[in-house]
Coordinates of C-alpha atoms in Angstrom, one line a residue:
M28 CA 0.0 0.0 0.0
K29 CA 1.3 3.4 -0.9
T30 CA 1.7 5.7 2.0
L31 CA 1.1 9.4 2.4
E32 CA 4.9 10.0 2.3
H33 CA 4.9 8.3 -1.1
Y34 CA 2.5 10.9 -2.6
L35 CA 4.1 13.8 -0.8
K36 CA 7.4 12.9 -2.4
F37 CA 5.9 13.8 -5.8
I38 CA 3.5 16.6 -4.8
L39 CA 5.9 18.8 -2.7
P40 CA 8.3 19.5 -5.6
I41 CA 5.4 20.6 -7.8
V42 CA 4.1 22.9 -5.0
C43 CA 7.5 24.5 -4.6
I44 CA 7.8 25.1 -8.3
F45 CA 4.3 26.7 -8.3
F46 CA 5.2 29.1 -5.5
A47 CA 8.6 29.9 -7.1
H48 CA 6.9 31.1 -10.2
Q49 CA 3.8 32.5 -8.6
T50 CA 4.7 36.2 -9.1
S51 CA 5.7 35.9 -12.7
D52 CA 2.7 33.7 -13.7
A53 CA 0.1 35.5 -11.7
Q54 CA -1.3 37.3 -14.7
I55 CA -1.6 34.1 -16.7
L56 CA -3.3 32.3 -13.8
R57 CA -5.8 35.1 -13.4
K58 CA -6.7 34.9 -17.1
L59 CA -7.1 31.1 -16.9
G60 CA -9.2 31.6 -13.8
K61 CA -11.6 33.9 -15.6
A62 CA -11.8 31.6 -18.6
A63 CA -12.6 28.7 -16.3
E64 CA -15.2 30.8 -14.5
R65 CA -16.9 31.7 -17.8
A66 CA -16.8 28.1 -19.0
A67 CA -18.4 27.0 -15.7
E68 CA -21.1 29.6 -16.0
R69 CA -22.0 28.4 -19.6
T70 CA -22.1 24.9 -18.4
V71 CA -24.4 25.7 -15.5
E72 CA -26.7 27.7 -17.9
R73 CA -26.9 24.9 -20.3
R74 CA -27.7 22.4 -17.6
V75 CA -30.3 24.7 -16.0
E76 CA -32.0 25.2 -19.3
K77 CA -32.0 21.5 -20.0
E78 CA -33.4 20.5 -16.6
T79 CA -35.8 23.4 -15.9
S80 CA -38.8 21.9 -17.7
E81 CA -38.3 18.5 -15.9
K82 CA -37.7 19.9 -12.4
T83 CA -40.3 22.7 -12.5
D84 CA -43.1 20.2 -13.1
Q85 CA -42.0 18.0 -10.2
A86 CA -41.6 21.0 -7.9
L87 CA -44.9 22.6 -8.6
D88 CA -46.7 19.2 -8.4
S89 CA -45.3 18.7 -4.9
I90 CA -46.7 22.1 -3.9
F91 CA -50.2 21.8 -5.4
E92 CA -50.5 18.1 -4.8
P93 CA -48.5 17.0 -1.8
G94 CA -47.0 13.6 -2.1
S95 CA -47.2 13.5 -5.9
E96 CA -43.5 14.2 -6.2
K97 CA -43.0 10.6 -5.3
K98 CA -44.8 9.5 -8.5
K99 CA -42.9 10.2 -11.7
K100 CA -45.3 11.8 -14.1
K101 CA -45.2 10.9 -17.8
K102 CA -44.8 13.7 -20.2
P103 CA -47.7 14.1 -22.7
K104 CA -46.6 12.7 -26.1
T105 CA -46.8 15.2 -28.9
N106 CA -46.6 15.1 -32.6
P107 CA -44.1 17.8 -33.7
S108 CA -45.0 17.3 -37.4
N109 CA -48.5 18.7 -36.9
S110 CA -49.1 22.1 -38.5
P111 CA -51.6 24.6 -37.1
G112 CA -54.2 23.5 -39.7
E113 CA -53.9 19.8 -38.9
Q114 CA -55.6 18.0 -36.1
E115 CA -53.2 16.5 -33.5
S116 CA -53.3 12.8 -33.1
P117 CA -55.5 11.7 -30.2
Q118 CA -52.8 9.2 -29.2
T119 CA -51.1 11.4 -26.7
S120 CA -50.7 9.1 -23.8
E121 CA -49.8 5.4 -23.2
E122 CA -53.4 4.7 -22.3
N123 CA -54.4 5.5 -25.9
S124 CA -51.9 3.3 -27.6
P125 CA -53.2 0.5 -29.9
N126 CA -52.3 -2.1 -27.2
N127 CA -54.6 -0.5 -24.7
Q128 CA -57.7 0.2 -26.9
E129 CA -60.0 -1.8 -24.7
E130 CA -59.0 0.1 -21.6
S131 CA -59.1 3.4 -23.5
S132 CA -62.7 2.9 -24.3
K133 CA -63.5 2.9 -20.6
T134 CA -61.5 5.9 -19.7
E135 CA -61.6 8.2 -22.7
P136 CA -64.0 11.2 -22.6
G137 CA -66.0 9.4 -25.4
G138 CA -67.1 6.6 -23.1
I139 CA -70.5 7.3 -21.4
K140 CA -69.7 5.2 -18.4
V141 CA -67.0 7.7 -17.5
Y142 CA -69.8 10.3 -17.2
S143 CA -72.0 8.2 -14.9
K144 CA -71.6 10.7 -12.1
F145 CA -71.6 13.8 -14.3
D146 CA -74.0 16.3 -12.7
F147 CA -74.3 19.0 -15.4
V148 CA -77.8 19.4 -16.7
P149 CA -78.1 21.5 -19.9
G150 CA -80.9 24.0 -20.4
D151 CA -84.0 22.8 -22.1
T152 CA -84.8 25.9 -24.1
P153 CA -82.2 26.8 -26.8
I154 CA -81.3 30.5 -26.9
F155 CA -78.3 30.3 -29.3
V156 CA -77.1 27.3 -31.2
D157 CA -74.4 27.4 -33.8
D158 CA -72.6 24.6 -35.6
F159 CA -71.6 27.0 -38.4
S160 CA -73.5 24.9 -40.9
N161 CA -74.9 28.0 -42.7
D162 CA -71.4 29.6 -43.1
F163 CA -68.6 29.1 -45.5
V164 CA -65.1 27.8 -44.7
G165 CA -62.6 30.6 -44.7
D166 CA -65.2 33.2 -43.6
F167 CA -65.8 34.6 -40.1
P168 CA -69.2 33.2 -38.8
S169 CA -72.2 35.5 -39.5
R170 CA -73.7 35.2 -36.1
W171 CA -70.6 36.4 -34.2
N172 CA -68.5 39.5 -33.8
T173 CA -64.8 40.1 -33.0
N174 CA -62.4 43.0 -32.7
G175 CA -59.6 40.8 -34.0
S176 CA -59.8 38.1 -36.7
G177 CA -60.7 34.4 -37.2
E178 CA -62.0 32.0 -39.8
L179 CA -64.0 28.8 -40.1
V180 CA -61.9 25.7 -40.9
T181 CA -62.5 21.9 -41.2
L182 CA -60.4 19.2 -39.7
D183 CA -59.8 15.6 -40.7
G184 CA -62.1 13.3 -38.8
Q185 CA -64.5 16.0 -37.8
S186 CA -67.8 16.4 -39.6
N187 CA -68.5 20.0 -38.6
K188 CA -66.8 23.3 -39.0
W189 CA -64.6 25.0 -36.4
L190 CA -63.9 28.6 -35.6
K191 CA -60.2 29.2 -35.4
I192 CA -59.6 32.0 -32.9
L193 CA -56.5 34.1 -32.6
P194 CA -54.7 35.3 -29.4
G195 CA -54.5 39.0 -28.4
Y196 CA -54.3 41.1 -25.3
Q197 CA -57.9 42.4 -25.9
T198 CA -59.1 40.2 -28.7
T199 CA -62.7 39.0 -28.0
Y200 CA -65.2 36.7 -29.8
I201 CA -68.8 37.4 -29.0
P202 CA -71.8 35.3 -30.2
D203 CA -75.0 37.1 -31.0
V204 CA -76.8 36.5 -27.7
T205 CA -78.2 39.1 -25.2
N206 CA -80.6 39.3 -22.3
L207 CA -79.5 36.1 -20.7
P208 CA -81.9 34.6 -18.2
E209 CA -81.0 34.1 -14.5
E210 CA -80.5 30.4 -15.1
F211 CA -78.8 29.2 -18.3
T212 CA -76.2 26.9 -19.6
L213 CA -73.4 27.2 -22.1
E214 CA -71.7 24.3 -23.9
F215 CA -69.0 24.1 -26.6
D216 CA -66.2 21.8 -27.9
V217 CA -62.6 22.8 -28.1
I218 CA -59.7 21.4 -30.2
A219 CA -56.1 22.5 -29.7
T220 CA -53.4 21.6 -32.2
G221 CA -49.7 22.0 -32.1
L222 CA -49.3 22.0 -28.3
D223 CA -45.9 20.8 -27.1
S224 CA -43.5 21.3 -24.2
K225 CA -42.8 24.8 -25.5
T226 CA -46.4 26.0 -25.3
S227 CA -46.3 29.1 -23.1
S228 CA -47.2 29.0 -19.4
Q229 CA -49.3 32.1 -20.2
S230 CA -51.5 30.3 -22.8
Y231 CA -55.1 30.5 -21.5
F232 CA -58.5 30.2 -23.1
G233 CA -61.2 32.3 -21.3
V234 CA -65.0 32.3 -21.0
T235 CA -66.7 35.4 -19.6
I236 CA -70.3 36.1 -18.6
S237 CA -70.7 39.9 -18.7
D238 CA -73.2 42.7 -18.2
N239 CA -72.6 43.8 -21.8
N240 CA -72.0 42.1 -25.1
T241 CA -69.6 44.6 -26.4
F242 CA -65.8 44.7 -26.4
K243 CA -65.8 46.9 -23.4
K244 CA -64.9 45.3 -20.1
G245 CA -68.0 44.9 -18.1
A246 CA -68.5 46.5 -14.7
N247 CA -70.0 43.1 -13.6
L248 CA -68.7 39.8 -14.9
G249 CA -67.6 36.3 -14.0
K250 CA -64.6 34.8 -15.9
V251 CA -62.8 31.5 -16.0
E252 CA -59.6 30.8 -17.9
Y253 CA -58.0 27.4 -18.3
S254 CA -54.4 26.7 -19.4
F255 CA -53.0 24.9 -22.5
C256 CA -49.5 24.8 -21.1
Q257 CA -47.9 21.4 -21.4
F258 CA -44.6 21.6 -19.4
I259 CA -46.2 22.5 -16.1
A260 CA -49.7 22.1 -14.6
R261 CA -51.1 25.6 -14.6
G262 CA -54.8 24.7 -14.0
V263 CA -57.7 27.1 -14.0
V264 CA -58.1 30.8 -13.1
V265 CA -61.4 32.2 -11.8
E266 CA -62.2 35.9 -11.2
N267 CA -65.0 38.5 -11.3
N268 CA -65.9 42.1 -11.2
I269 CA -68.8 43.4 -9.0
A270 CA -69.6 47.1 -9.7
S271 CA -66.2 47.5 -11.3
K272 CA -64.4 46.1 -8.4
R273 CA -62.6 42.7 -8.4
V274 CA -63.9 40.6 -5.5
I275 CA -62.6 37.2 -6.5
R276 CA -59.4 36.1 -8.1
N277 CA -57.9 32.7 -7.6
D278 CA -55.7 30.1 -9.3
V279 CA -57.2 26.6 -9.0
G280 CA -54.5 24.0 -9.2
A281 CA -55.3 21.2 -11.6
D282 CA -53.3 19.0 -14.0
I283 CA -55.4 19.3 -17.2
R284 CA -52.5 18.9 -19.7
N285 CA -53.6 15.6 -21.2
I286 CA -57.2 16.8 -21.3
V287 CA -56.7 20.0 -23.2
N288 CA -54.3 18.2 -25.6
K289 CA -57.3 16.3 -27.0
K290 CA -60.8 17.4 -28.2
H291 CA -62.7 18.3 -25.1
H292 CA -66.2 19.5 -24.1
V293 CA -66.7 22.6 -21.8
S294 CA -70.0 23.0 -19.9
V295 CA -71.0 26.1 -17.9
A296 CA -74.0 26.4 -15.7
V297 CA -75.2 29.8 -14.3
N298 CA -77.8 29.7 -11.6
K299 CA -78.3 33.4 -10.6
Q300 CA -75.0 34.2 -8.8
R301 CA -73.7 30.7 -8.9
F302 CA -71.1 29.8 -11.6
R303 CA -70.0 26.2 -12.4
L304 CA -67.6 24.9 -15.0
W305 CA -66.8 21.4 -16.2
I306 CA -64.2 20.2 -18.6
N307 CA -65.4 16.9 -19.9
E308 CA -66.9 15.1 -17.0
T309 CA -65.0 16.9 -14.2
K310 CA -66.2 20.0 -12.4
Y311 CA -63.3 22.4 -11.8
I312 CA -65.2 25.6 -10.7
D313 CA -68.2 26.0 -8.4
V314 CA -68.5 29.4 -6.9
P315 CA -71.8 30.3 -5.2
R316 CA -71.5 34.0 -5.7
L317 CA -69.3 34.8 -8.6
L318 CA -71.8 36.9 -10.4
P319 CA -73.6 39.9 -9.0
A320 CA -77.1 39.8 -7.6
S321 CA -79.9 41.5 -9.5
V322 CA -77.8 42.5 -12.5
Q323 CA -78.9 41.6 -16.0
M324 CA -76.2 39.5 -17.7
E325 CA -76.0 40.4 -21.5
G326 CA -73.1 38.7 -23.1
V327 CA -70.9 35.6 -23.5
K328 CA -67.4 36.3 -24.5
F329 CA -64.4 34.1 -25.5
T330 CA -60.8 35.1 -25.3
L331 CA -57.4 33.6 -25.9
R332 CA -53.9 34.7 -24.9
G333 CA -50.4 33.4 -24.9
T334 CA -50.5 30.9 -27.9
D335 CA -48.0 30.9 -30.8
T336 CA -50.0 31.3 -34.0
K337 CA -47.1 29.9 -36.1
K338 CA -47.6 26.4 -34.6
E339 CA -50.6 26.3 -32.2
S340 CA -54.3 26.6 -33.1
I341 CA -57.3 26.8 -30.8
L342 CA -60.6 26.0 -32.4
I343 CA -64.1 26.0 -30.9
G344 CA -67.4 24.5 -32.3
N345 CA -70.9 23.2 -31.4
I346 CA -71.8 26.2 -29.3
K347 CA -75.1 26.1 -27.4
V348 CA -76.7 28.5 -25.0
A349 CA -79.9 27.4 -23.4
K350 CA -82.3 28.6 -20.8
G351 CA -82.8 26.4 -17.8
G352 CA -80.4 23.8 -16.5
V353 CA -82.4 23.3 -13.4
D354 CA -83.5 20.1 -11.6
L355 CA -85.6 17.9 -13.9
R356 CA -86.3 15.3 -11.3
R357 CA -89.0 17.4 -9.5
Q358 CA -90.5 18.4 -12.8
L359 CA -90.9 14.7 -13.9
L360 CA -92.4 13.8 -10.5
A361 CA -94.7 16.8 -10.4
D362 CA -95.9 16.9 -14.1
G363 CA -95.4 13.2 -15.0
K364 CA -93.6 14.3 -18.2
I365 CA -90.5 16.2 -19.3
S366 CA -89.1 17.1 -22.7
T367 CA -85.4 17.8 -23.2
N368 CA -83.1 18.6 -26.0
G369 CA -80.1 18.2 -23.7
I370 CA -79.5 14.6 -24.7
L371 CA -77.3 14.9 -27.7
F372 CA -76.4 12.3 -30.3
D373 CA -73.8 12.1 -33.0
S374 CA -75.1 13.5 -36.3
G375 CA -77.3 11.0 -38.1
S376 CA -76.6 8.4 -35.4
A377 CA -78.0 7.0 -32.2
N378 CA -74.6 7.3 -30.4
I379 CA -75.2 9.3 -27.2
Q380 CA -72.7 12.1 -26.7
P381 CA -71.3 11.5 -23.2
Q382 CA -72.0 15.0 -21.9
S383 CA -75.7 14.1 -22.0
M384 CA -75.3 11.7 -19.1
G385 CA -76.2 14.4 -16.5
I386 CA -79.8 14.3 -17.7
I387 CA -79.9 10.5 -17.9
R388 CA -78.5 10.3 -14.4
Q389 CA -81.3 12.5 -13.1
I390 CA -83.9 10.1 -14.8
Y391 CA -82.2 7.2 -13.1
Q392 CA -82.4 9.0 -9.7
V393 CA -86.2 9.4 -10.1
L394 CA -86.5 5.7 -11.0
Q395 CA -84.3 4.8 -8.0
Q396 CA -86.3 6.8 -5.6
D397 CA -89.7 5.3 -6.6
S398 CA -89.5 1.7 -7.8
S399 CA -93.1 1.8 -9.0
I400 CA -92.4 4.3 -11.7
K401 CA -92.4 3.2 -15.3
L402 CA -91.4 5.4 -18.2
K403 CA -91.9 5.7 -21.9
I404 CA -89.0 7.2 -23.7
V405 CA -89.9 9.1 -26.9
G406 CA -87.4 10.2 -29.5
H407 CA -87.8 13.1 -32.0
T408 CA -85.6 14.4 -34.8
D409 CA -85.5 17.5 -37.0
A410 CA -86.7 17.5 -40.6
D411 CA -83.3 17.0 -42.3
G412 CA -83.1 13.9 -44.4
D413 CA -85.6 11.3 -45.4
D414 CA -88.9 11.0 -43.3
S415 CA -88.7 7.2 -42.9
K416 CA -85.0 7.3 -41.9
N417 CA -85.8 10.0 -39.3
M418 CA -88.6 7.8 -37.9
S419 CA -86.2 4.9 -37.6
L420 CA -83.5 7.1 -36.2
S421 CA -85.8 8.5 -33.5
Q422 CA -86.7 5.0 -32.4
S423 CA -83.0 4.0 -32.3
R424 CA -82.2 7.1 -30.2
A425 CA -85.0 6.3 -27.7
E426 CA -83.6 2.7 -27.5
A427 CA -80.1 4.1 -26.9
V428 CA -81.3 6.1 -23.9
K429 CA -83.1 3.1 -22.6
N430 CA -79.9 1.0 -23.0
A431 CA -77.9 3.6 -21.2
L432 CA -80.2 3.5 -18.2
I433 CA -80.0 -0.3 -18.2
S434 CA -76.2 -0.7 -18.8
V435 CA -74.9 2.2 -16.8
Y436 CA -77.4 2.4 -13.9
N437 CA -78.8 -1.2 -13.8
V438 CA -82.4 -0.1 -14.3
S439 CA -84.7 -3.0 -15.0
S440 CA -85.7 -3.2 -18.7
D441 CA -89.4 -4.0 -17.9
R442 CA -89.7 -0.4 -16.4
L443 CA -88.9 1.2 -19.8
T444 CA -90.6 1.4 -23.1
T445 CA -89.6 3.3 -26.2
E446 CA -91.2 5.1 -29.2
G447 CA -89.9 7.0 -32.1
K448 CA -91.8 9.9 -33.7
G449 CA -89.3 11.2 -36.2
E450 CA -90.0 14.7 -37.5
T451 CA -93.8 14.4 -37.1
E452 CA -94.2 16.7 -34.1
P453 CA -91.9 19.8 -34.5
V454 CA -91.8 22.4 -31.8
G455 CA -89.4 24.8 -33.6
D456 CA -88.6 26.1 -37.1
N457 CA -86.7 23.5 -39.0
S458 CA -85.1 26.2 -41.2
S459 CA -82.9 27.5 -38.5
P460 CA -80.2 25.9 -36.3
D461 CA -82.0 27.0 -33.1
G462 CA -85.3 25.5 -34.3
K463 CA -83.7 22.3 -35.3
A464 CA -82.1 22.0 -31.9
Q465 CA -85.5 22.4 -30.3
N466 CA -86.9 19.6 -32.5
R467 CA -84.1 17.2 -31.7
R468 CA -85.4 16.1 -28.3
V469 CA -86.3 13.2 -26.0
E470 CA -89.4 12.9 -23.9
F471 CA -89.8 11.0 -20.7
I472 CA -93.5 10.1 -19.8
K473 CA -94.7 8.4 -16.7
L474 CA -96.9 5.4 -17.4

């Protein structure tokens, strides 16, 4: 074994030589020291830049969700080849890989079983419905206004048109709706393309209910913004103005990165002062007094900030504002009958859109409360298409609702009957989107 003396025998002469030349070489050493310092700084900068996105996520998750730092989160997969005009692949997580299709069908927003506890109930009287079917691709929709710009586009795999909105500090998109009732609901779909790990932490999409439907900031309003950022969980922001004074402003922690990276459905329910917001089946905001008391709300406004228009696109579609959104259970028990257009189906199909499960859940609760109740489920369509096909479609849709009550909530089939009436009993004008929406309805009748 080599001893300390062995090493000192070689080291001491070197040290002596160093001190002997210390004075003459001081300037050289200082230059070398500065060069080494600069090199070290550059190395640190590169390392910090490389590790920031990884470590920030973990650190913030440990703050907002204590204990989650022990679980290594998977980064959302992205497709960098997508251009702003192309829809991003829905396969953004391991759960959506081809090897997990069966599991995906149970957990994706498209599966109605996921929505079995969804408690949003859409309004039953349409005020404003727009799928842009009467507008041309490339135009700005005729029933909207903006102080910026935007255009209608189509996407592969999507049958309807989408409004591509652009970010701006004060850019606002306003549908032609005024004089909102005390209780109403708002629903729409959102698709974001081009999101990746570089999407800004300041990228937010906002929905505002205001006392005006102009571009001026309302003295009274309630607003929710949710984030498209992918490298950290930014969550949801809620705020308001009451008589031109901010009363509420809060950041609600939530990891919605994988949700906003796919097509998602947003639901808003306003019940006087109360404001609730769901993204897909999950409720993120429920503030009892976000809106002012005894103030007429006049406008719905959409805003976007912080996105990069060169690679990212935010598109909205299937917008619906409807009066109501109240408890249908009491109405069914009291009147023995309810009619709702809140149960939605894919176009020309009997496939129930999952956001409709809030109403079906309330029907189940009525049946659960009184085991003697039996119901007839009646389907209605608008006048588009062939009469006989619409009759068959309405019957299939009634059957689909019945099957959802049986398969999701275990209601006995002998308590439910169905009937289809096609387009034979319209309640609205079939020449307008709003009227068609009124005619596409489902009735529940106590027997």
